[in-house]
Amino acid sequence: MKLVRFGPAGEEKPGLVDQDGRIRDLSGIVPDISGPVLGRRMLDELRGTALSSLPLAPDGARLGPCVGDVGNFIAVGLNFADHAAETGAPIPAEPILFNKAPSCIVGPNDTVVIPKASRKTDWEVELAIVIGERASYVHANEALDYVAGFCICHDVSEREFQLERGGTWSKGKGCPTFGPLGPWLVTADEVADVQKLGMWLTVNGETMQKGSTQTMIFTCAQLVSYISHFMILEPGDVITTGTPPGVGMALKPPRFLQHGDVVALGIEGLGEQRQTVMAFDEWTATVSRGAPTNP
């Protein structure tokens, strides 16, 4: 299944993409695509739903983040061997973990805002894991049983905040709009091999990233197991798993996002995202005029 959330920001309704690519409104069946709805029992019930009986979402409805009410938004650094190589970093002996603020989560096509005083806002296409069952101290060979599905995450990153301001990486990772999720959550049963998915990202039509989940250092199963030994993972938690090579800071010379840039990204079988980038002052002025900031 492809689960979606549609409607104005903060007022999203749950939906499911039917066989014709149309969004069916699930709000009469479930309150949201979040928490307990992502468990095995509820997903099985949704699979048995007669979609033709459900109302269609309005044409052109905005897509919100495909998971609502995210508790933990956990990220993994330097988890692709080819990305570690381009940055000159050694292969980590254990996963590098940090947090992205849940407040940075936006829809897949919403505006990405360059933070105030930013000089080095960068792009990263990533595969995200969405937890479906409470997970604590799980083994890697059973870890994927705790996963509801997978989606695309754009792990937008401010490199100066992340690497030059001291402390943890989190301060460059959780700025507003730095976590587009979607367009949809693809349930795990529809992903044949999560470790063999092509990934890509373009800026203004120019290919910047092209890779595959095959080069992940720690697999999705290993990550879920590992993280569950340090915290309890709850349904609806999101783990974004690292990026392939081609980020802006690794280019020679480095290149970072500017006002007006258009970023498109996708992962095989999981759909595509597209965002327009706005400078903080321009975005603030747009909001103050009451104009819409989402495409």
CSV table of C-alpha atoms in Angstrom, one decimal:
chain,number,residue,atom,x,y,z
A,1,MET,CA,0.0,0.0,0.0
A,2,LYS,CA,0.9,3.6,-0.5
A,3,LEU,CA,-0.3,5.7,2.4
A,4,VAL,CA,-0.5,9.5,2.2
A,5,ARG,CA,-1.6,12.5,4.1
A,6,PHE,CA,-3.3,15.3,2.1
A,7,GLY,CA,-4.7,18.8,2.8
A,8,PRO,CA,-3.5,22.1,4.2
A,9,ALA,CA,-0.6,22.1,6.7
A,10,GLY,CA,-1.7,21.1,10.1
A,11,GLU,CA,-5.1,19.8,8.8
A,12,GLU,CA,-4.0,16.8,6.8
A,13,LYS,CA,-6.3,13.8,6.3
A,14,PRO,CA,-5.2,10.2,5.9
A,15,GLY,CA,-5.3,8.7,2.5
A,16,LEU,CA,-4.4,5.6,0.4
A,17,VAL,CA,-3.3,5.6,-3.2
A,18,ASP,CA,-5.6,3.3,-5.3
A,19,GLN,CA,-4.6,1.2,-8.3
A,20,ASP,CA,-5.3,4.1,-10.6
A,21,GLY,CA,-3.0,6.4,-8.7
A,22,ARG,CA,-5.9,8.4,-7.2
A,23,ILE,CA,-5.9,9.3,-3.4
A,24,ARG,CA,-8.8,7.8,-1.5
A,25,ASP,CA,-9.8,9.5,1.8
A,26,LEU,CA,-9.4,7.2,4.8
A,27,SER,CA,-10.6,9.7,7.4
A,28,GLY,CA,-13.8,7.7,7.9
A,29,ILE,CA,-11.7,4.7,8.9
A,30,VAL,CA,-8.6,6.0,10.7
A,31,PRO,CA,-7.8,9.3,12.3
A,32,ASP,CA,-4.3,9.7,10.8
A,33,ILE,CA,-1.4,7.9,9.3
A,34,SER,CA,0.4,7.8,12.6
A,35,GLY,CA,1.1,5.8,15.8
A,36,PRO,CA,-1.1,2.6,16.2
A,37,VAL,CA,-2.5,2.9,12.7
A,38,LEU,CA,1.0,1.8,11.5
A,39,GLY,CA,0.9,-1.5,13.4
A,40,ARG,CA,0.5,-4.9,11.6
A,41,ARG,CA,-3.2,-5.4,12.6
A,42,MET,CA,-4.4,-2.0,11.4
A,43,LEU,CA,-2.4,-2.2,8.1
A,44,ASP,CA,-3.9,-5.7,7.5
A,45,GLU,CA,-7.4,-4.1,8.0
A,46,LEU,CA,-6.6,-1.3,5.5
A,47,ARG,CA,-5.5,-3.8,2.9
A,48,GLY,CA,-8.9,-5.4,3.0
A,49,THR,CA,-10.7,-2.0,2.5
A,50,ALA,CA,-12.9,-1.7,-0.6
A,51,LEU,CA,-11.3,1.4,-1.9
A,52,SER,CA,-13.9,2.1,-4.6
A,53,SER,CA,-16.3,2.9,-1.8
A,54,LEU,CA,-14.2,5.7,-0.3
A,55,PRO,CA,-14.3,9.3,-1.4
A,56,LEU,CA,-11.6,10.8,-3.6
A,57,ALA,CA,-9.3,13.5,-2.3
A,58,PRO,CA,-9.8,16.9,-4.1
A,59,ASP,CA,-7.9,17.3,-7.3
A,60,GLY,CA,-4.6,19.0,-6.7
A,61,ALA,CA,-4.7,18.6,-3.0
A,62,ARG,CA,-1.4,19.3,-1.2
A,63,LEU,CA,0.5,16.3,0.0
A,64,GLY,CA,1.6,16.6,3.6
A,65,PRO,CA,4.4,14.5,5.3
A,66,CYS,CA,3.4,10.9,4.9
A,67,VAL,CA,3.6,10.2,8.7
A,68,GLY,CA,1.9,12.3,11.3
A,69,ASP,CA,2.7,13.0,14.9
A,70,VAL,CA,6.3,11.7,14.7
A,71,GLY,CA,7.9,11.2,18.1
A,72,ASN,CA,11.5,10.3,17.4
A,73,PHE,CA,13.1,11.5,14.2
A,74,ILE,CA,16.5,9.8,14.2
A,75,ALA,CA,19.2,10.2,11.6
A,76,VAL,CA,22.3,8.2,10.7
A,77,GLY,CA,25.5,9.9,9.6
A,78,LEU,CA,28.1,8.7,7.1
A,79,ASN,CA,26.2,5.4,6.4
A,80,PHE,CA,27.1,5.1,2.7
A,81,ALA,CA,30.6,3.9,2.0
A,82,ASP,CA,30.9,6.0,-1.2
A,83,HIS,CA,29.7,9.1,0.7
A,84,ALA,CA,32.2,8.6,3.5
A,85,ALA,CA,34.9,8.3,0.9
A,86,GLU,CA,33.9,11.6,-0.8
A,87,THR,CA,34.1,13.4,2.6
A,88,GLY,CA,37.4,11.8,3.5
A,89,ALA,CA,35.9,10.3,6.7
A,90,PRO,CA,36.8,6.8,7.9
A,91,ILE,CA,34.1,4.1,7.8
A,92,PRO,CA,32.3,4.2,11.1
A,93,ALA,CA,32.7,1.2,13.4
A,94,GLU,CA,29.2,1.7,14.7
A,95,PRO,CA,26.3,3.8,13.4
A,96,ILE,CA,26.6,7.6,14.0
A,97,LEU,CA,23.3,8.7,15.4
A,98,PHE,CA,21.8,12.2,15.8
A,99,ASN,CA,18.3,13.7,16.0
A,100,LYS,CA,16.4,15.8,13.6
A,101,ALA,CA,13.7,17.9,15.3
A,102,PRO,CA,10.2,16.6,14.5
A,103,SER,CA,9.2,20.3,14.0
A,104,CYS,CA,11.3,20.3,10.8
A,105,ILE,CA,9.1,17.8,9.1
A,106,VAL,CA,7.1,19.1,6.1
A,107,GLY,CA,5.4,17.8,3.0
A,108,PRO,CA,7.4,16.4,0.0
A,109,ASN,CA,6.7,19.4,-2.2
A,110,ASP,CA,6.7,22.1,0.4
A,111,THR,CA,9.1,25.1,0.4
A,112,VAL,CA,12.5,24.5,1.8
A,113,VAL,CA,13.6,27.6,3.8
A,114,ILE,CA,17.3,28.6,4.1
A,115,PRO,CA,17.7,29.5,7.8
A,116,LYS,CA,18.5,32.9,9.0
A,117,ALA,CA,22.3,33.6,8.8
A,118,SER,CA,22.8,30.4,6.8
A,119,ARG,CA,25.7,30.2,4.3
A,120,LYS,CA,25.9,26.5,3.7
A,121,THR,CA,22.5,24.8,3.3
A,122,ASP,CA,23.0,21.5,1.6
A,123,TRP,CA,21.0,18.6,0.1
A,124,GLU,CA,20.8,14.9,0.9
A,125,VAL,CA,18.4,12.3,-0.5
A,126,GLU,CA,17.8,9.6,2.0
A,127,LEU,CA,15.7,6.4,2.6
A,128,ALA,CA,13.6,6.7,5.7
A,129,ILE,CA,12.3,3.8,7.8
A,130,VAL,CA,8.9,4.2,9.6
A,131,ILE,CA,8.4,2.1,12.7
A,132,GLY,CA,5.2,0.1,13.0
A,133,GLU,CA,5.6,-1.8,16.2
A,134,ARG,CA,7.2,-1.0,19.6
A,135,ALA,CA,10.8,-2.1,19.3
A,136,SER,CA,13.2,-2.6,22.2
A,137,TYR,CA,16.4,-4.8,22.1
A,138,VAL,CA,15.3,-6.5,18.9
A,139,HIS,CA,17.7,-8.7,16.9
A,140,ALA,CA,18.7,-7.8,13.4
A,141,ASN,CA,17.2,-10.9,11.9
A,142,GLU,CA,13.7,-9.9,13.1
A,143,ALA,CA,14.1,-6.1,13.0
A,144,LEU,CA,12.2,-5.6,9.8
A,145,ASP,CA,9.1,-7.2,11.4
A,146,TYR,CA,8.9,-3.9,13.4
A,147,VAL,CA,8.9,-1.7,10.3
A,148,ALA,CA,5.6,-0.4,8.8
A,149,GLY,CA,7.2,0.8,5.6
A,150,PHE,CA,9.6,3.2,3.9
A,151,CYS,CA,9.6,6.7,2.4
A,152,ILE,CA,11.9,9.4,1.0
A,153,CYS,CA,13.4,11.9,3.3
A,154,HIS,CA,15.2,15.0,2.2
A,155,ASP,CA,17.8,15.5,5.0
A,156,VAL,CA,18.4,19.1,4.4
A,157,SER,CA,21.5,20.2,6.3
A,158,GLU,CA,23.2,23.5,7.2
A,159,ARG,CA,26.9,22.5,7.2
A,160,GLU,CA,28.3,25.5,9.1
A,161,PHE,CA,25.8,25.0,11.9
A,162,GLN,CA,26.4,21.2,11.8
A,163,LEU,CA,30.2,21.1,11.7
A,164,GLU,CA,31.6,24.5,12.6
A,165,ARG,CA,29.5,25.6,15.6
A,166,GLY,CA,30.6,23.0,18.1
A,167,GLY,CA,28.5,20.3,19.9
A,168,THR,CA,26.4,17.8,18.0
A,169,TRP,CA,25.3,17.6,14.4
A,170,SER,CA,21.7,18.3,15.4
A,171,LYS,CA,21.9,22.1,15.3
A,172,GLY,CA,22.5,21.9,11.5
A,173,LYS,CA,19.8,19.3,10.9
A,174,GLY,CA,16.6,20.4,12.6
A,175,CYS,CA,15.9,23.8,11.2
A,176,PRO,CA,12.3,24.5,10.0
A,177,THR,CA,11.5,22.7,6.7
A,178,PHE,CA,14.7,20.5,6.9
A,179,GLY,CA,12.7,17.2,6.9
A,180,PRO,CA,10.4,16.7,3.9
A,181,LEU,CA,8.9,13.2,4.1
A,182,GLY,CA,6.9,11.5,1.3
A,183,PRO,CA,5.2,11.6,-1.1
A,184,TRP,CA,3.8,8.4,0.4
A,185,LEU,CA,4.7,5.7,2.9
A,186,VAL,CA,5.1,2.4,1.0
A,187,THR,CA,4.4,-0.5,3.3
A,188,ALA,CA,7.2,-3.0,3.8
A,189,ASP,CA,5.5,-5.8,2.0
A,190,GLU,CA,5.6,-3.8,-1.3
A,191,VAL,CA,9.4,-3.3,-1.1
A,192,ALA,CA,11.1,-6.4,-2.5
A,193,ASP,CA,14.6,-5.6,-1.4
A,194,VAL,CA,15.2,-2.4,0.5
A,195,GLN,CA,18.9,-2.8,0.1
A,196,LYS,CA,18.7,-2.6,-3.7
A,197,LEU,CA,17.0,0.7,-4.4
A,198,GLY,CA,18.3,3.4,-6.7
A,199,MET,CA,18.4,7.0,-5.4
A,200,TRP,CA,18.9,10.3,-7.1
A,201,LEU,CA,18.8,14.1,-6.5
A,202,THR,CA,19.0,17.1,-8.9
A,203,VAL,CA,19.4,20.8,-8.4
A,204,ASN,CA,17.9,23.0,-11.1
A,205,GLY,CA,17.8,19.9,-13.4
A,206,GLU,CA,21.5,19.0,-12.8
A,207,THR,CA,22.1,15.6,-11.4
A,208,MET,CA,24.0,15.9,-8.1
A,209,GLN,CA,23.4,12.6,-6.4
A,210,LYS,CA,23.0,9.1,-7.9
A,211,GLY,CA,23.5,6.0,-5.8
A,212,SER,CA,21.9,3.0,-4.3
A,213,THR,CA,21.0,1.6,-0.9
A,214,GLN,CA,23.4,-1.3,-1.8
A,215,THR,CA,26.3,0.9,-0.6
A,216,MET,CA,24.8,1.4,2.9
A,217,ILE,CA,27.4,0.4,5.6
A,218,PHE,CA,24.7,-0.6,8.1
A,219,THR,CA,21.5,-2.1,6.6
A,220,CYS,CA,18.0,-1.1,7.6
A,221,ALA,CA,17.7,-4.2,9.7
A,222,GLN,CA,21.0,-3.5,11.5
A,223,LEU,CA,20.0,0.1,12.1
A,224,VAL,CA,16.6,-0.8,13.7
A,225,SER,CA,18.2,-3.4,15.9
A,226,TYR,CA,21.1,-1.1,16.9
A,227,ILE,CA,18.9,1.9,17.7
A,228,SER,CA,16.5,-0.3,19.7
A,229,HIS,CA,19.4,-1.1,22.1
A,230,PHE,CA,19.7,2.6,23.0
A,231,MET,CA,16.0,3.7,23.0
A,232,ILE,CA,12.5,2.3,22.6
A,233,LEU,CA,11.2,2.8,19.1
A,234,GLU,CA,7.5,3.6,19.0
A,235,PRO,CA,5.1,3.3,16.1
A,236,GLY,CA,5.4,6.3,13.9
A,237,ASP,CA,9.1,7.0,14.7
A,238,VAL,CA,11.2,7.8,11.7
A,239,ILE,CA,14.8,6.7,11.0
A,240,THR,CA,16.5,8.4,8.1
A,241,THR,CA,19.4,6.2,7.0
A,242,GLY,CA,22.1,8.3,5.3
A,243,THR,CA,22.9,9.6,1.9
A,244,PRO,CA,24.9,8.5,-1.2
A,245,PRO,CA,27.7,10.7,-2.7
A,246,GLY,CA,27.2,14.0,-4.4
A,247,VAL,CA,26.4,16.4,-1.5
A,248,GLY,CA,27.2,20.1,-2.0
A,249,MET,CA,29.9,20.4,0.6
A,250,ALA,CA,32.0,17.6,-1.1
A,251,LEU,CA,32.1,19.4,-4.5
A,252,LYS,CA,35.2,21.3,-5.5
A,253,PRO,CA,34.5,24.1,-5.0
A,254,PRO,CA,31.6,23.4,-2.5
A,255,ARG,CA,28.2,24.4,-3.7
A,256,PHE,CA,25.2,25.2,-1.5
A,257,LEU,CA,21.5,26.0,-2.0
A,258,GLN,CA,20.4,29.5,-3.0
A,259,HIS,CA,17.1,31.3,-3.1
A,260,GLY,CA,15.1,30.1,-6.1
A,261,ASP,CA,16.8,26.8,-6.5
A,262,VAL,CA,14.6,23.8,-7.3
A,263,VAL,CA,15.5,20.4,-5.8
A,264,ALA,CA,14.0,17.2,-7.1
A,265,LEU,CA,14.8,13.8,-5.6
A,266,GLY,CA,13.5,10.2,-5.7
A,267,ILE,CA,14.1,6.6,-4.7
A,268,GLU,CA,13.1,3.6,-6.8
A,269,GLY,CA,9.6,2.5,-5.9
A,270,LEU,CA,9.1,5.2,-3.3
A,271,GLY,CA,8.1,8.2,-5.6
A,272,GLU,CA,9.6,11.7,-6.0
A,273,GLN,CA,9.8,15.0,-4.2
A,274,ARG,CA,10.2,18.5,-5.5
A,275,GLN,CA,11.0,21.6,-3.5
A,276,THR,CA,11.6,25.3,-4.3
A,277,VAL,CA,14.2,26.9,-2.0
A,278,MET,CA,13.5,30.3,-0.4
A,279,ALA,CA,15.8,32.6,1.5
A,280,PHE,CA,14.7,33.3,5.1
A,281,ASP,CA,13.9,37.0,4.5
A,282,GLU,CA,11.9,36.2,1.3
A,283,TRP,CA,10.0,33.5,3.0
A,284,THR,CA,9.2,35.7,6.0
A,285,ALA,CA,8.0,38.5,3.7
A,286,THR,CA,5.8,36.0,1.8
A,287,VAL,CA,4.2,34.7,5.0
A,288,SER,CA,3.6,38.2,6.3
A,289,ARG,CA,1.7,39.1,3.1
A,290,GLY,CA,-0.5,36.0,3.7
A,291,ALA,CA,0.6,34.5,0.4
A,292,PRO,CA,0.9,30.7,0.1
A,293,THR,CA,4.5,29.4,0.3
A,294,ASN,CA,3.8,25.9,-0.9
A,295,PRO,CA,3.7,24.9,-4.6
